[in-house]
């Protein structure tokens, strides 16, 4: 089987290189000349773990072009991996996909052999059948099912491990226009995936719904754990890790993505919730669950600034460690760390921020209100409060010795509770593990007494 991949971005370039690495000829297509040039020079067009080496190692099987007709002619299966950005309604826009499908349609007009087109970009139910399929038929003059096949088959990958995730998914999701299309794609996956995953075949619409359901379910689970963290921080002796560890032992629940901490971010999770909300409302269904998850997640930075307002008076020197949306990443989209730095600065704190990979790209979003520095040591120097927003390995070198209290101990709010060993108990540090409360907290104990204490007998 020969493959083409239309869209050589974070997902498409990795897919193209990964398929080539499994011994297949692949032609990549992009409208951006620099992406095409990079692939043809044996280099990664985007930053992704292992991609540079994989592209370089597979130059004999991988090439790129700006000509969709060339790519379709030189392949049997075309994956479409172009952006589907959120539109003003919260839905996924088809404007890039429309251009790609028109071009593929024109290319199919010149091809007599059967060709399979696979939409891999995230779209909402109905989009593949009613938004894209008509373009293929109109521009090719050919008939779906008879002359060409069509699938919707998204990938479940995380940035930073795209290649591994693509080749080793928990399951392959195949939405099919007809049996022939689905069977062919299932065979392709069996040929190049490494872990022999189960293949879930279904209608185009069920697959479109499954894709966003996975992300919205996971974000709901994350938000549930974050809600528990908030509760545990109000209960004497509360410890969210103790609670979620036990909770995750229930096989119906499971422990993955069940760590109470800061909320989720990144290019996919937040927008998938909005899109599910849009879809539900558009179809007359109740969108409450997705909307609540989204609302709680977006409110976190402000809520935390409220919560720690007593520590962060205007003018307080504050350090925010972590600006990307997850550890060891340069991606800033919908990052909670970035949002927290911004909110604290808006409320008058003197904020210094550090991130090992995202610091420079964060600068235009935060400066001049926030000072971006180049090292952990610089970031925490002189800070009265330090917020550690993600569990980046670069922060493990944070020691009590680096913290220089000007007046009283430095408070370290550790949202992922990774620094307990290094900081808890140090003389110059007040360590605050997020989602925990000391058992002797008098105010919290009084609140519970008021709730449950035996009524005090009154004299008659
Ligand atoms: N990045 C992720 O983590 C991830 C995960 C799952 C799903 N997805 C989905 O995959 C899709 C692509 O995401 P991405 O992160 O790779 O996007 P991206 O922005 O990194 O890359 C998209 C590429 O497509 C190219 N392009 C745009 N229009 C084109 C056209 N008409 N013909 C050829 N190339 C075209 C762009 O130049 C760009 O190189 C989106 O729908 C996204 O939701 C992404």
GROMACS .gro file of N, CA, C and O in nm, residues 186-259:
model
  296
  186UNK      N    1  -0.878  -0.081   0.798
  186UNK     CA    2  -0.841  -0.175   0.906
  186UNK      C    3  -0.717  -0.255   0.865
  186UNK      O    4  -0.625  -0.275   0.946
  187UNK      N    5  -0.712  -0.297   0.738
  187UNK     CA    6  -0.594  -0.372   0.690
  187UNK      C    7  -0.469  -0.285   0.693
  187UNK      O    8  -0.361  -0.329   0.730
  188UNK      N    9  -0.483  -0.158   0.654
  188UNK     CA   10  -0.368  -0.066   0.657
  188UNK      C   11  -0.315  -0.054   0.799
  188UNK      O   12  -0.194  -0.064   0.822
  189UNK      N   13  -0.407  -0.030   0.894
  189UNK     CA   14  -0.363  -0.015   1.033
  189UNK      C   15  -0.294  -0.142   1.082
  189UNK      O   16  -0.193  -0.136   1.153
  190UNK      N   17  -0.350  -0.257   1.044
  190UNK     CA   18  -0.289  -0.384   1.088
  190UNK      C   19  -0.147  -0.395   1.033
  190UNK      O   20  -0.059  -0.451   1.097
  191UNK      N   21  -0.125  -0.336   0.914
  191UNK     CA   22   0.008  -0.346   0.853
  191UNK      C   23   0.109  -0.256   0.922
  191UNK      O   24   0.224  -0.292   0.938
  192UNK      N   25   0.067  -0.134   0.960
  192UNK     CA   26   0.172  -0.046   1.011
  192UNK      C   27   0.165  -0.014   1.161
  192UNK      O   28   0.262   0.037   1.216
  193UNK      N   29   0.058  -0.045   1.228
  193UNK     CA   30   0.060  -0.021   1.372
  193UNK      C   31   0.142  -0.130   1.441
  193UNK      O   32   0.150  -0.242   1.393
  194UNK      N   33   0.203  -0.094   1.554
  194UNK     CA   34   0.300  -0.186   1.612
  194UNK      C   35   0.241  -0.277   1.719
  194UNK      O   36   0.300  -0.379   1.753
  195UNK      N   37   0.125  -0.240   1.774
  195UNK     CA   38   0.079  -0.312   1.893
  195UNK      C   39  -0.049  -0.392   1.868
  195UNK      O   40  -0.117  -0.429   1.963
  196UNK      N   41  -0.082  -0.413   1.743
  196UNK     CA   42  -0.200  -0.492   1.708
  196UNK      C   43  -0.324  -0.449   1.788
  196UNK      O   44  -0.387  -0.529   1.856
  197UNK      N   45  -0.361  -0.320   1.777
  197UNK     CA   46  -0.472  -0.269   1.859
  197UNK      C   47  -0.607  -0.320   1.807
  197UNK      O   48  -0.620  -0.351   1.689
  198UNK      N   49  -0.707  -0.328   1.896
  198UNK     CA   50  -0.841  -0.359   1.846
  198UNK      C   51  -0.889  -0.247   1.753
  198UNK      O   52  -0.852  -0.131   1.773
  199UNK      N   53  -0.967  -0.284   1.654
  199UNK     CA   54  -1.017  -0.184   1.559
  199UNK      C   55  -1.167  -0.170   1.582
  199UNK      O   56  -1.242  -0.267   1.573
  200UNK      N   57  -1.210  -0.050   1.615
  200UNK     CA   58  -1.354  -0.026   1.636
  200UNK      C   59  -1.409   0.039   1.509
  200UNK      O   60  -1.381   0.156   1.482
  201UNK      N   61  -1.486  -0.039   1.434
  201UNK     CA   62  -1.544   0.013   1.309
  201UNK      C   63  -1.690   0.049   1.329
  201UNK      O   64  -1.763  -0.021   1.399
  202UNK      N   65  -1.729   0.158   1.267
  202UNK     CA   66  -1.865   0.209   1.289
  202UNK      C   67  -1.899   0.309   1.179
  202UNK      O   68  -1.817   0.332   1.089
  203UNK      N   69  -2.016   0.373   1.191
  203UNK     CA   70  -2.055   0.473   1.092
  203UNK      C   71  -1.967   0.597   1.108
  203UNK      O   72  -1.904   0.618   1.212
  204UNK      N   73  -1.966   0.681   1.006
  204UNK     CA   74  -1.889   0.806   1.013
  204UNK      C   75  -1.931   0.888   1.135
  204UNK      O   76  -1.848   0.938   1.211
  205UNK      N   77  -2.062   0.899   1.157
  205UNK     CA   78  -2.112   0.985   1.264
  205UNK      C   79  -2.078   0.931   1.402
  205UNK      O   80  -2.042   1.007   1.493
  206UNK      N   81  -2.090   0.798   1.419
  206UNK     CA   82  -2.055   0.742   1.551
  206UNK      C   83  -1.907   0.764   1.580
  206UNK      O   84  -1.868   0.789   1.695
  207UNK      N   85  -1.823   0.752   1.478
  207UNK     CA   86  -1.679   0.773   1.499
  207UNK      C   87  -1.650   0.919   1.533
  207UNK      O   88  -1.568   0.951   1.619
  208UNK      N   89  -1.719   1.010   1.464
  208UNK     CA   90  -1.699   1.153   1.492
  208UNK      C   91  -1.737   1.185   1.637
  208UNK      O   92  -1.669   1.261   1.706
  209UNK      N   93  -1.844   1.122   1.683
  209UNK     CA   94  -1.886   1.146   1.822
  209UNK      C   95  -1.789   1.079   1.920
  209UNK      O   96  -1.755   1.136   2.024
  210UNK      N   97  -1.743   0.959   1.886
  210UNK     CA   98  -1.649   0.887   1.975
  210UNK      C   99  -1.524   0.970   1.997
  210UNK      O  100  -1.474   0.980   2.110
  211UNK      N  101  -1.472   1.029   1.890
  211UNK     CA  102  -1.347   1.105   1.902
  211UNK      C  103  -1.360   1.216   2.007
  211UNK      O  104  -1.278   1.226   2.099
  212UNK      N  105  -1.462   1.300   1.996
  212UNK     CA  106  -1.467   1.409   2.095
  212UNK      C  107  -1.516   1.359   2.231
  212UNK      O  108  -1.488   1.421   2.333
  213UNK      N  109  -1.584   1.245   2.233
  213UNK     CA  110  -1.626   1.189   2.362
  213UNK      C  111  -1.505   1.148   2.445
  213UNK      O  112  -1.505   1.163   2.567
  214UNK      N  113  -1.403   1.095   2.380
  214UNK     CA  114  -1.284   1.052   2.454
  214UNK      C  115  -1.225   1.171   2.528
  214UNK      O  116  -1.201   1.167   2.649
  215UNK      N  117  -1.204   1.280   2.456
  215UNK     CA  118  -1.142   1.397   2.519
  215UNK      C  119  -1.233   1.460   2.624
  215UNK      O  120  -1.186   1.503   2.730
  216UNK      N  121  -1.361   1.468   2.595
  216UNK     CA  122  -1.449   1.533   2.693
  216UNK      C  123  -1.464   1.444   2.818
  216UNK      O  124  -1.473   1.494   2.929
  217UNK      N  125  -1.463   1.313   2.800
  217UNK     CA  126  -1.469   1.224   2.916
  217UNK      C  127  -1.345   1.243   3.004
  217UNK      O  128  -1.355   1.257   3.127
  218UNK      N  129  -1.228   1.245   2.940
  218UNK     CA  130  -1.103   1.259   3.016
  218UNK      C  131  -1.100   1.393   3.089
  218UNK      O  132  -1.059   1.400   3.206
  219UNK      N  133  -1.147   1.499   3.025
  219UNK     CA  134  -1.144   1.630   3.092
  219UNK      C  135  -1.243   1.634   3.207
  219UNK      O  136  -1.221   1.702   3.306
  220UNK      N  137  -1.351   1.562   3.194
  220UNK     CA  138  -1.448   1.556   3.303
  220UNK      C  139  -1.384   1.486   3.423
  220UNK      O  140  -1.399   1.527   3.539
  221UNK      N  141  -1.307   1.381   3.394
  221UNK     CA  142  -1.239   1.307   3.501
  221UNK      C  143  -1.134   1.396   3.569
  221UNK      O  144  -1.125   1.401   3.692
  222UNK      N  145  -1.059   1.471   3.488
  222UNK     CA  146  -0.959   1.563   3.544
  222UNK      C  147  -1.028   1.666   3.634
  222UNK      O  148  -0.985   1.694   3.745
  223UNK      N  149  -1.137   1.720   3.584
  223UNK     CA  150  -1.208   1.825   3.658
  223UNK      C  151  -1.268   1.769   3.787
  223UNK      O  152  -1.272   1.838   3.890
  224UNK      N  153  -1.311   1.645   3.782
  224UNK     CA  154  -1.362   1.580   3.903
  224UNK      C  155  -1.252   1.571   4.009
  224UNK      O  156  -1.274   1.605   4.126
  225UNK      N  157  -1.131   1.530   3.966
  225UNK     CA  158  -1.018   1.521   4.060
  225UNK      C  159  -0.983   1.659   4.114
  225UNK      O  160  -0.952   1.674   4.233
  226UNK      N  161  -0.993   1.761   4.029
  226UNK     CA  162  -0.963   1.897   4.075
  226UNK      C  163  -1.067   1.946   4.176
  226UNK      O  164  -1.036   2.018   4.270
  227UNK      N  165  -1.192   1.905   4.155
  227UNK     CA  166  -1.296   1.939   4.251
  227UNK      C  167  -1.267   1.872   4.386
  227UNK      O  168  -1.282   1.933   4.492
  228UNK      N  169  -1.219   1.747   4.382
  228UNK     CA  170  -1.183   1.678   4.507
  228UNK      C  171  -1.067   1.750   4.577
  228UNK      O  172  -1.064   1.760   4.700
  229UNK      N  173  -0.971   1.799   4.497
  229UNK     CA  174  -0.857   1.871   4.556
  229UNK      C  175  -0.907   1.993   4.632
  229UNK      O  176  -0.862   2.023   4.742
  230UNK      N  177  -1.004   2.063   4.574
  230UNK     CA  178  -1.060   2.182   4.638
  230UNK      C  179  -1.129   2.145   4.769
  230UNK      O  180  -1.116   2.214   4.871
  231UNK      N  181  -1.201   2.032   4.768
  231UNK     CA  182  -1.269   1.986   4.890
  231UNK      C  183  -1.167   1.945   4.996
  231UNK      O  184  -1.179   1.982   5.113
  232UNK      N  185  -1.065   1.867   4.953
  232UNK     CA  186  -0.965   1.818   5.050
  232UNK      C  187  -0.891   1.934   5.116
  232UNK      O  188  -0.851   1.924   5.232
  233UNK      N  189  -0.874   2.043   5.040
  233UNK     CA  190  -0.802   2.159   5.096
  233UNK      C  191  -0.887   2.234   5.199
  233UNK      O  192  -0.842   2.331   5.256
  234UNK      N  193  -1.011   2.190   5.220
  234UNK     CA  194  -1.098   2.255   5.318
  234UNK      C  195  -1.134   2.161   5.434
  234UNK      O  196  -1.214   2.196   5.519
  235UNK      N  197  -1.076   2.040   5.433
  235UNK     CA  198  -1.108   1.941   5.536
  235UNK      C  199  -0.982   1.914   5.619
  235UNK      O  200  -0.877   1.883   5.561
  236UNK      N  201  -0.988   1.926   5.750
  236UNK     CA  202  -0.869   1.903   5.831
  236UNK      C  203  -0.809   1.765   5.801
  236UNK      O  204  -0.881   1.665   5.803
  237UNK      N  205  -0.679   1.762   5.771
  237UNK     CA  206  -0.615   1.634   5.736
  237UNK      C  207  -0.647   1.587   5.595
  237UNK      O  208  -0.605   1.479   5.555
  238UNK      N  209  -0.719   1.668   5.519
  238UNK     CA  210  -0.756   1.629   5.382
  238UNK      C  211  -0.632   1.611   5.295
  238UNK      O  212  -0.536   1.686   5.306
  239UNK      N  213  -0.634   1.510   5.210
  239UNK     CA  214  -0.520   1.484   5.119
  239UNK      C  215  -0.577   1.423   4.992
  239UNK      O  216  -0.619   1.307   4.990
  240UNK      N  217  -0.575   1.501   4.885
  240UNK     CA  218  -0.640   1.455   4.761
  240UNK      C  219  -0.572   1.330   4.704
  240UNK      O  220  -0.640   1.246   4.645
  241UNK      N  221  -0.442   1.314   4.726
  241UNK     CA  222  -0.376   1.194   4.672
  241UNK      C  223  -0.424   1.067   4.741
  241UNK      O  224  -0.437   0.962   4.678
  242UNK      N  225  -0.451   1.079   4.871
  242UNK     CA  226  -0.502   0.963   4.944
  242UNK      C  227  -0.639   0.924   4.887
  242UNK      O  228  -0.668   0.807   4.862
  243UNK      N  229  -0.720   1.026   4.864
  243UNK     CA  230  -0.857   0.999   4.816
  243UNK      C  231  -0.855   0.942   4.674
  243UNK      O  232  -0.918   0.841   4.645
  244UNK      N  233  -0.780   1.008   4.584
  244UNK     CA  234  -0.783   0.962   4.444
  244UNK      C  235  -0.711   0.828   4.426
  244UNK      O  236  -0.746   0.749   4.338
  245UNK      N  237  -0.612   0.802   4.512
  245UNK     CA  238  -0.543   0.672   4.502
  245UNK      C  239  -0.642   0.559   4.529
  245UNK      O  240  -0.648   0.459   4.456
  246UNK      N  241  -0.722   0.578   4.633
  246UNK     CA  242  -0.822   0.476   4.666
  246UNK      C  243  -0.931   0.472   4.558
  246UNK      O  244  -0.969   0.366   4.510
  247UNK      N  245  -0.975   0.591   4.518
  247UNK     CA  246  -1.082   0.600   4.417
  247UNK      C  247  -1.042   0.529   4.288
  247UNK      O  248  -1.120   0.454   4.228
  248UNK      N  249  -0.916   0.552   4.247
  248UNK     CA  250  -0.867   0.494   4.122
  248UNK      C  251  -0.852   0.343   4.130
  248UNK      O  252  -0.839   0.275   4.028
  249UNK      N  253  -0.854   0.287   4.251
  249UNK     CA  254  -0.844   0.141   4.264
  249UNK      C  255  -0.974   0.073   4.224
  249UNK      O  256  -0.976  -0.048   4.201
  250UNK      N  257  -1.081   0.151   4.221
  250UNK     CA  258  -1.208   0.095   4.171
  250UNK      C  259  -1.194   0.080   4.021
  250UNK      O  260  -1.171   0.178   3.949
  251UNK      N  261  -1.207  -0.045   3.974
  251UNK     CA  262  -1.180  -0.070   3.832
  251UNK      C  263  -1.276   0.004   3.740
  251UNK      O  264  -1.245   0.029   3.624
  252UNK      N  265  -1.392   0.041   3.791
  252UNK     CA  266  -1.484   0.117   3.707
  252UNK      C  267  -1.432   0.258   3.683
  252UNK      O  268  -1.471   0.326   3.590
  253UNK      N  269  -1.344   0.303   3.772
  253UNK     CA  270  -1.295   0.441   3.764
  253UNK      C  271  -1.153   0.445   3.706
  253UNK      O  272  -1.128   0.511   3.606
  254UNK      N  273  -1.058   0.374   3.767
  254UNK     CA  274  -0.919   0.372   3.718
  254UNK      C  275  -0.844   0.497   3.759
  254UNK      O  276  -0.904   0.603   3.784
  255UNK      N  277  -0.713   0.487   3.765
  255UNK     CA  278  -0.635   0.596   3.826
  255UNK      C  279  -0.580   0.697   3.727
  255UNK      O  280  -0.532   0.803   3.767
  256UNK      N  281  -0.587   0.670   3.596
  256UNK     CA  282  -0.523   0.764   3.502
  256UNK      C  283  -0.605   0.894   3.490
  256UNK      O  284  -0.726   0.891   3.489
  257UNK      N  285  -0.533   1.004   3.484
  257UNK     CA  286  -0.595   1.137   3.475
  257UNK      C  287  -0.682   1.167   3.597
  257UNK      O  288  -0.783   1.235   3.587
  258UNK      N  289  -0.643   1.111   3.710
  258UNK     CA  290  -0.721   1.134   3.832
  258UNK      C  291  -0.632   1.197   3.939
  258UNK      O  292  -0.632   1.156   4.054
  259UNK      N  293  -0.552   1.295   3.899
  259UNK     CA  294  -0.467   1.366   3.995
  259UNK      C  295  -0.523   1.506   4.014
  259UNK      O  296  -0.531   1.582   3.918
   0.00000   0.00000   0.00000
